[in-house]
Each structure stands twice: as C-alpha cells, then as structure tokens.
XYZ file of C-alpha atoms in Angstrom:
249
model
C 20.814 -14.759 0.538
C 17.909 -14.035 3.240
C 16.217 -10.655 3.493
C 13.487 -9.942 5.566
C 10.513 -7.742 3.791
C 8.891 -5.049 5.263
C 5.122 -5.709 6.247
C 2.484 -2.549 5.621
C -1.063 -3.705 6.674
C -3.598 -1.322 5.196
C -6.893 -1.253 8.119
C -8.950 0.473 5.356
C -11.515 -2.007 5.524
C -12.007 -1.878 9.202
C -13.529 1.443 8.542
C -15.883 -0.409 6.008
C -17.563 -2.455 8.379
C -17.518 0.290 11.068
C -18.942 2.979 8.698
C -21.522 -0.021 7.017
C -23.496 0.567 10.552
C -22.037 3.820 11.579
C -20.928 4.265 15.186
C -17.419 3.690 16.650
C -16.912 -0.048 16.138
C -14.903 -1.698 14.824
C -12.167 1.000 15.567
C -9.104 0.934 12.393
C -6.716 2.575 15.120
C -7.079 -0.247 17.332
C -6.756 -2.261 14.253
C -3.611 -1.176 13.657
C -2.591 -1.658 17.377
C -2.962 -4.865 16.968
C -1.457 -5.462 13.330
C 1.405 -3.324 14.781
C 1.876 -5.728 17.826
C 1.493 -9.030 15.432
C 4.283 -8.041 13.121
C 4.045 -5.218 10.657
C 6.254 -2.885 9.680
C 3.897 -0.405 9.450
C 0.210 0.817 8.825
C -1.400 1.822 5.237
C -4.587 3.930 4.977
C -6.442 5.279 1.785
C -7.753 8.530 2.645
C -10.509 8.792 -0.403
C -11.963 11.886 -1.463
C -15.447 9.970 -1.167
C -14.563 8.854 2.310
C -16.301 5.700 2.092
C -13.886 4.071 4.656
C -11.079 6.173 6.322
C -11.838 9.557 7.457
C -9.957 12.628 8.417
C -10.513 11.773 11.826
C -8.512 8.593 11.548
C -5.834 9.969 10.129
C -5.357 11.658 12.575
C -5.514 9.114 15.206
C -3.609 7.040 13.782
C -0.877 9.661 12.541
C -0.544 10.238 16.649
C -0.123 6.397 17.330
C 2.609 5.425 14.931
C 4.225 8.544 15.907
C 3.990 7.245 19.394
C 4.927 3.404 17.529
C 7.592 4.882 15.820
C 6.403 3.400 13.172
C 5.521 4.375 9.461
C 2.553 5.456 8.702
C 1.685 5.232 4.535
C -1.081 7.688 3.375
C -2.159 6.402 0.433
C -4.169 9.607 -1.440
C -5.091 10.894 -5.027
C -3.613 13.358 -6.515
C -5.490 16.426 -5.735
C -4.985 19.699 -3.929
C -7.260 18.775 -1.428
C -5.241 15.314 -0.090
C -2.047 17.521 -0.593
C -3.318 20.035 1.425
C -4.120 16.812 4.173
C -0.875 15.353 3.538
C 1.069 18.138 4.557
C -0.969 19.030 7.487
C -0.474 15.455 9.273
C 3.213 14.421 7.547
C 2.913 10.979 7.778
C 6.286 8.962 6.690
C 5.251 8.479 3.142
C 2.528 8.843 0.977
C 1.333 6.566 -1.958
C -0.086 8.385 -4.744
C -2.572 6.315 -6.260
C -5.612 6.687 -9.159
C -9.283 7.114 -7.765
C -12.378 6.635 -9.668
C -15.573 7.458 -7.728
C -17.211 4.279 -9.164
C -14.969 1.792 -8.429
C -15.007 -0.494 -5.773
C -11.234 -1.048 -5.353
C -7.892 0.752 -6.888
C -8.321 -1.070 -10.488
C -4.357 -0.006 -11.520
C -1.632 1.820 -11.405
C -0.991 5.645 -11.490
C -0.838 7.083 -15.338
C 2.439 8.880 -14.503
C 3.754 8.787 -18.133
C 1.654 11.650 -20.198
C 0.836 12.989 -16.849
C 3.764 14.515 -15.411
C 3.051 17.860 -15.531
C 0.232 17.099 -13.444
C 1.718 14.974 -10.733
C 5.307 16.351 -10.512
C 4.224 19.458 -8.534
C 2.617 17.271 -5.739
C 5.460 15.098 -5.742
C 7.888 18.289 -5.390
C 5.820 19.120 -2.400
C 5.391 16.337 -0.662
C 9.179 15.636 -0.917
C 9.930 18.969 0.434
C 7.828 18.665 3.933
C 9.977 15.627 3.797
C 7.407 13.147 3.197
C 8.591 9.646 1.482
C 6.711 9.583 -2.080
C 5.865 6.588 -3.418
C 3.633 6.096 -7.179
C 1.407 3.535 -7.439
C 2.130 1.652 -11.003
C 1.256 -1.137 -12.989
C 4.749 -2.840 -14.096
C 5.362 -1.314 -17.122
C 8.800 0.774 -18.495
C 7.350 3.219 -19.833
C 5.544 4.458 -16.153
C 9.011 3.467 -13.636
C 10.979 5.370 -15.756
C 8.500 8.562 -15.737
C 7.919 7.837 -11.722
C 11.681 8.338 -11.947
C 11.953 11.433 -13.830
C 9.254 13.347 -11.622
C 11.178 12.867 -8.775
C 9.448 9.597 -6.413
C 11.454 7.662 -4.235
C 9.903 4.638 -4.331
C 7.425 2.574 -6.846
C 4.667 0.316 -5.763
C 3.899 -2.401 -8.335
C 0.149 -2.862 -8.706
C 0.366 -6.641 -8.489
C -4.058 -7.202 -8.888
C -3.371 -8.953 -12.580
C -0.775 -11.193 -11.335
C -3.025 -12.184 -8.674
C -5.939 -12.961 -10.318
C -4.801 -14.769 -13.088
C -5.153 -18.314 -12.988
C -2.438 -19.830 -11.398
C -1.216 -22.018 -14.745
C -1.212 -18.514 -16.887
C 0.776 -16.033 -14.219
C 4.270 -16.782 -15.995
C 3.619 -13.642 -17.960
C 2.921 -11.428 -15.657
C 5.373 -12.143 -13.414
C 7.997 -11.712 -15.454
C 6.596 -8.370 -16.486
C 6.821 -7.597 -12.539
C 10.387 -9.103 -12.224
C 11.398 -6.858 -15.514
C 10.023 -3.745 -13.858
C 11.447 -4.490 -10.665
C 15.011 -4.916 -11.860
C 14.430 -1.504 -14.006
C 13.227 -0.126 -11.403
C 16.066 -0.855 -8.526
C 18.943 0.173 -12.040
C 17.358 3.479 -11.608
C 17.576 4.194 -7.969
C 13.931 3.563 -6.876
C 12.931 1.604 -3.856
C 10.431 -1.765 -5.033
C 7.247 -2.380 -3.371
C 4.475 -4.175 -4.359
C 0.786 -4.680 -3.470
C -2.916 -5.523 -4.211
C -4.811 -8.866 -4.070
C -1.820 -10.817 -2.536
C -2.980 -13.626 -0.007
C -0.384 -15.894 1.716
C 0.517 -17.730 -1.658
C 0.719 -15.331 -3.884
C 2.937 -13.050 -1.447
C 5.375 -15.808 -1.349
C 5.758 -15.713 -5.047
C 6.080 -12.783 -5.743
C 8.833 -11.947 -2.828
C 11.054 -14.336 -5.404
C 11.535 -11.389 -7.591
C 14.523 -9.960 -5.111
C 14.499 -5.981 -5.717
C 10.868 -6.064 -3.526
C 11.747 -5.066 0.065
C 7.799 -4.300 1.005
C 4.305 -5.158 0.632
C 1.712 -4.048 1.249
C -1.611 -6.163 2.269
C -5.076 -5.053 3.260
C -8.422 -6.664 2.216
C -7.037 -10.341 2.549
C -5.814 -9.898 5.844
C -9.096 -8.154 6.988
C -11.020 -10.582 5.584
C -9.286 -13.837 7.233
C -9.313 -11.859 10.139
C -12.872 -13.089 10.042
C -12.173 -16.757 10.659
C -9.016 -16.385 12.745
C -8.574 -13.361 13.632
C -6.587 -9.959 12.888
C -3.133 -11.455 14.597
C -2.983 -14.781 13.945
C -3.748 -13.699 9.929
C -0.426 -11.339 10.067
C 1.553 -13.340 12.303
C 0.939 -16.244 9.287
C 1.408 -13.779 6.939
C 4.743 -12.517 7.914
C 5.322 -16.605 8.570
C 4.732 -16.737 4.897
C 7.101 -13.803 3.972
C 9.891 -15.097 5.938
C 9.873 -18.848 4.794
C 9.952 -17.310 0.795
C 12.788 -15.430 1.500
C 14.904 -17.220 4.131
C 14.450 -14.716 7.054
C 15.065 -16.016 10.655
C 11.651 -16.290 12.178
C-alpha cells in the first residue's frame, strides 16, 4: 500500500556557514522558505546550548514563519532547564529531545532514556502540558522505546547514523535492529520517525521498514544544496521518498 512520509528539513547548517563569517548571510529563515516551498513537511532546528549554529534569534523568526506556514516547526533541544525554559516561551509544534556533548561535532546517538527517567520525565511532563508534541531521540534499541514510552513521549526518532555509515554489504544488521524497534515501537502507541546521515539512497531504504511516517534530513541536503541548489536537493529528495513508498508524485 502507498503512504506518503512526512519531510522535516533541519536548516541548522545554514547558520554554520552564516555564523563561520558572522553577519546576516546566508539567512536559515529564508532557508526554510524555500525548503518549505520545495516540499517539506516542516522545518527542524537544534537550538544548542553552545549556539554554534542556531540562535535564539532564529527561533524566533522562524517560530513566526511556520506559524504564518502553518507548518510544524521541530525544536530539537537538550534536556536542560534552560531549553525548557526556551521551549515553552516560543511553543513550537514539537520538540526533539536529543543528547549534547560540547565536544562533538554532530549528535553521535540517541537519548539515554532508560536509567535516566527520573531526569527526563519532568521535562517531558512539561512540555506535554503547554501542549508541545515530544519526541526522544533514540538509538533502536528495546530497552530505550519502551522507557521513551513509560515517561510519557509521543513519538520516537530512530537515530539512523550507524545504519548509514556502515558499508553498504554489512547494513543487514542494523536494519533489522531499526525494523525491530520500529514495529515495537508502533505495538506500543508511539509515532516512528527516523533521522541522521540519510542521503537519497539510504532514505529510500530505510522508508521500507513501514511504521516510519517521517524523516528528518539536514546536513545532506545542505550540503548538495552546494552543487544544485537548496530546492532542487528536496524536491529530489521527496522524489526519492515517494518512489520507495509508492506515493503519487
């Protein structure tokens, strides 16, 4: 049966290069104009507490233009008081909690929601009562959906960076750990979503596992933006979406 997946384009690293020479330019709110306009669903940003790419001030642009869009906007944030306090303030549709480590370059894995509960319940609790969508970022493992379940999120985002940079000949394994965490997943009444490192191939696989009704894509799309620009890189990737799963174009 077709389904047609939901498109989030993160615009995080449009704020890289503008913040690399500081200034205005490139702008990430007309960056998600555009991405808006070429097919997503809606716009990711990663507010970090470093702010070494989005800032408050975007946030609150671009809160104000997918308002306007009517169209989600996905904050992904740490848990801290701090990004609750900024969550809360601005109410976007949903927000992604996700792990943060100063050092790293990129989000390296999921959310350690199992032992951590305690810790991440109350923010979820919060979030869900300004009526904010709550989503856990997670590596595909049992042990973390069904603690993402128990603290009260909505909706699971499979951290799906292993899968995608495994050779191509060894990602059997990991895919079925995705497809086995999925279908746990969707038994226990969480939305599927899945995201990091996916380019056009590797999006198309891994919308064969059917519970995933989203993705999420940022660095690729930024990146062939380079060579062909911001919306001919998501009209082909939606292109690419629709084909795996049958969707009318």
């Amino acid at each position: 049966m077709s389904r047609r997946i939901r498109l989030g384009v993160n615009i995080d690293h449009v704020a890289t290069v503008r913040n690399a020479r500081g200034g205005l330019h490139p702008d990430p709110a007309r960056a998600a104009e555009v991405a808006l306009q070429a097919g997503a669903d809606g716009i990711t940003a990663h507010l970090r507490e470093d702010r070494r790419h989005i800032t408050d001030a975007d946030i609150a642009v671009l809160s104000a233009l997918c308002l306007e869009a009517d169209r989600p906007l996905n904050l992904e944030m740490a848990v801290t008081e701090e990004m609750l306090a900024i969550a809360l303030r601005h109410r976007p549709h949903a927000a992604c909690l996700v792990p943060e480590r100063r050092e790293e370059v990129t989000t390296e894995g999921g959310l350690a929601v199992a032992g951590h509960e305690a810790r991440i319940a109350p923010v979820v609790a919060r979030l869900a009562e300004a009526g904010i969508r709550v989503s856990l970022f997670i590596e595909p493992a049992p042990a973390q959906v069904a603690a993402a379940r128990a603290i009260g999120a909505q909706v699971v985002e499979f951290h799906t960076g292993r899968y995608c940079h495994l050779p191509a000949e060894a990602r059997a394994s990991e895919f079925a750990r995705l497809a086995d965490a999925a279908a746990q997943a969707e038994a226990l009444g969480l939305e599927v979503h899945a995201g990091h490192g996916l380019d056009y191939g590797t999006a198309a696989e891994v919308l064969a596992i059917p519970e995933i009704v989203e993705l999420n894509i940022g660095h690729f799309l930024i990146g062939e933006a380079v060579f062909t620009g911001l919306e001919p890189a998501i009209r082909r990737m939606r292109a690419a979406m629709d084909a795996a799963t049958g969707a009318p174009a």
